[in-house]
XYZ file of C-alpha atoms in Angstrom:
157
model
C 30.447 10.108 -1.745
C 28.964 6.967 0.030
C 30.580 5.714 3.521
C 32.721 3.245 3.361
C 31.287 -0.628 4.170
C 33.430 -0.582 7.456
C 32.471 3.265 8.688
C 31.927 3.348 11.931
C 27.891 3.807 12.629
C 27.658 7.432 14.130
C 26.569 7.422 17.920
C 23.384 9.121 17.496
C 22.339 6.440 14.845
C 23.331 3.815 17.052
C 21.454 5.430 19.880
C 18.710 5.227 17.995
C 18.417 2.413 15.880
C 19.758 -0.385 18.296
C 18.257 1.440 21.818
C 15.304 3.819 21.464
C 13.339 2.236 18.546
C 13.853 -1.396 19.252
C 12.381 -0.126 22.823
C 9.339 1.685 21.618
C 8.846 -1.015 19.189
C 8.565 -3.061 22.444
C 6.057 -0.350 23.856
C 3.670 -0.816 20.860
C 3.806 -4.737 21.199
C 3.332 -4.841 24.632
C 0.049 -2.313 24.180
C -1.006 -4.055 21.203
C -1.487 -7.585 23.294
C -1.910 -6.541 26.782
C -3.966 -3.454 26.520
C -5.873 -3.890 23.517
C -8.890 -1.720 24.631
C -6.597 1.311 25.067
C -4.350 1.146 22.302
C -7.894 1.267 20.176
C -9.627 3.755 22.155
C -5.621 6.081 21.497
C -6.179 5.332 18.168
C -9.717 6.235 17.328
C -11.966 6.718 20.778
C -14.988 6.856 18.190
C -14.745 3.364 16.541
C -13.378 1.553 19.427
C -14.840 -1.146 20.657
C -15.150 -0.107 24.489
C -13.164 -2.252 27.334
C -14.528 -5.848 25.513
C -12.627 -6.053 22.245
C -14.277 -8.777 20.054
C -12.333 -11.753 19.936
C -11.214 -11.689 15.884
C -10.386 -7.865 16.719
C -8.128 -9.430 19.746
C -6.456 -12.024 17.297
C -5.625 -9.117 14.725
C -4.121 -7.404 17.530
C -2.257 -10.197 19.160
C -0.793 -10.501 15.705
C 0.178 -7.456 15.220
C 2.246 -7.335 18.854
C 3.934 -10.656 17.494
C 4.780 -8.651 13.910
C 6.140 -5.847 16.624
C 8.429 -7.772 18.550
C 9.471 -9.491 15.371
C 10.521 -6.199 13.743
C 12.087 -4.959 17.155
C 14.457 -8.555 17.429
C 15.424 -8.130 13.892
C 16.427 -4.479 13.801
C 18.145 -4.634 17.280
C 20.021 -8.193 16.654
C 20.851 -7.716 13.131
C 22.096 -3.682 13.107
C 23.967 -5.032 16.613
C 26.065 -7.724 14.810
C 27.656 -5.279 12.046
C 29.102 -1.582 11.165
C 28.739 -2.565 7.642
C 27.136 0.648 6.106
C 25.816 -1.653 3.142
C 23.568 -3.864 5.699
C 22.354 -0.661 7.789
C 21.217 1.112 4.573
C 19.716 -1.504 3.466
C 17.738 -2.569 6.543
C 16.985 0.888 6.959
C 15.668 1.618 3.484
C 13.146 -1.227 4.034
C 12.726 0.603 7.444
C 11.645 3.790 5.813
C 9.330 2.639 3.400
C 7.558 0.639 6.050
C 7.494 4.231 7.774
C 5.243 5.502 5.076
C 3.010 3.012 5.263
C 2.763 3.711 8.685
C 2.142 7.318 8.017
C -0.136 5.936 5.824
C -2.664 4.130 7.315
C -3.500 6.795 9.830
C -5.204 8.407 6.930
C -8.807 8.012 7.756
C -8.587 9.686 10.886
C -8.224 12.832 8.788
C -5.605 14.970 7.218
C -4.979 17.073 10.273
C -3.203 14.084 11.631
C -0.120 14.996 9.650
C 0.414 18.445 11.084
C -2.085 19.567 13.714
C 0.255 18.141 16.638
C -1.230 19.940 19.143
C -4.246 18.086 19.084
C -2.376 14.775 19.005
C -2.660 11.874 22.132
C 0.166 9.679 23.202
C -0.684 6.956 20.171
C -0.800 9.807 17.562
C 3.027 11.185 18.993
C 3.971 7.514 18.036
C 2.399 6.926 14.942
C 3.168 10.369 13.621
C 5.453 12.469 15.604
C 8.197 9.561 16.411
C 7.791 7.921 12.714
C 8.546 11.078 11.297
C 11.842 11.637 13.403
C 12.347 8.018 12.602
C 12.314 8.447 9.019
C 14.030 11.773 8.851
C 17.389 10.058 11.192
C 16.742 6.909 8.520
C 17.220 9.349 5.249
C 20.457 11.219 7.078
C 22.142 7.852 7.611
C 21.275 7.346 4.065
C 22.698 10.191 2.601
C 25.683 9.718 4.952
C 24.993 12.374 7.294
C 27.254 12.435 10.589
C 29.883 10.129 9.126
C 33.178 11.418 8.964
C 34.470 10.030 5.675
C 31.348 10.578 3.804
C 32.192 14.622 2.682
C 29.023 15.296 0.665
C 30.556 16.147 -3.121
C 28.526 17.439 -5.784
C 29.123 15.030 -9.399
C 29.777 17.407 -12.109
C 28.131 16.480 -15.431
């Protein structure tokens, strides 16, 4: 059975969700714009471009900080003005798919990326590690997980 639309949000979702993302969400957009060289060289040393980044490869970058704080307002304003479950999961499903494109587009550095962790560098803990902790708390809150009056029933057919 679904939570009710007033359930209270469960701390550890609201811990996460309105503090630590929104936060590293902030980390990525401030890397993204300020230290463009480095986030590229964390991502792939082999095809970065070195300490001068070529302007177009700046703009793409500056855009993508500006798409990061974007995301990080909306998710921290928006799951901050309600404890309706209906607006969480839905912000959060649209949350989750955006998590596997994420997952996603680190495909051409190679399949290890998914699972060889010990071989991963600060970027690859946030583009892998964190988004899948991100998307596993996302599907618990979905399926209710941690809320009180959400006992998980089995429908008979």
């Amino acid at each position: 059975m679904a939570p009710s639309a007033s359930a209270r949000i469960p701390a550890l979702y609201r811990l996460v969700f309105l503090w630590v993302e929104p936060v590293s969400i902030l980390l990525g957009a401030i890397y993204a714009h300020s230290l463009q060289s480095t986030y590229l060289s964390l991502t792939h040393a082999a095809s970065a471009p070195g300490p001068s980044v070529p302007i177009a490869t700046s703009i793409v970058m500056t855009q993508l900080a500006n798409l990061y704080l974007g995301l990080m307002i909306l998710e921290a304003s928006v799951l901050r003005v309600t404890a309706d479950i209906k607006v969480w999961r839905t912000f959060l499903i649209g949350l989750l798919v955006a998590d596997v494109g994420h997952l996603y587009s680190v495909a051409p550095a190679g399949s290890w990326m998914y699972w060889q962790y010990w071989r991963w560098n600060t970027i690859d803990w946030g583009n892998v590690g964190f988004v899948y902790f991100l998307a596993v708390t996302r599907i618990c809150l979905l399926f209710g997980v941690g809320f009180d009056d959400a006992p998980v029933r089995l429908k008979r057919t």
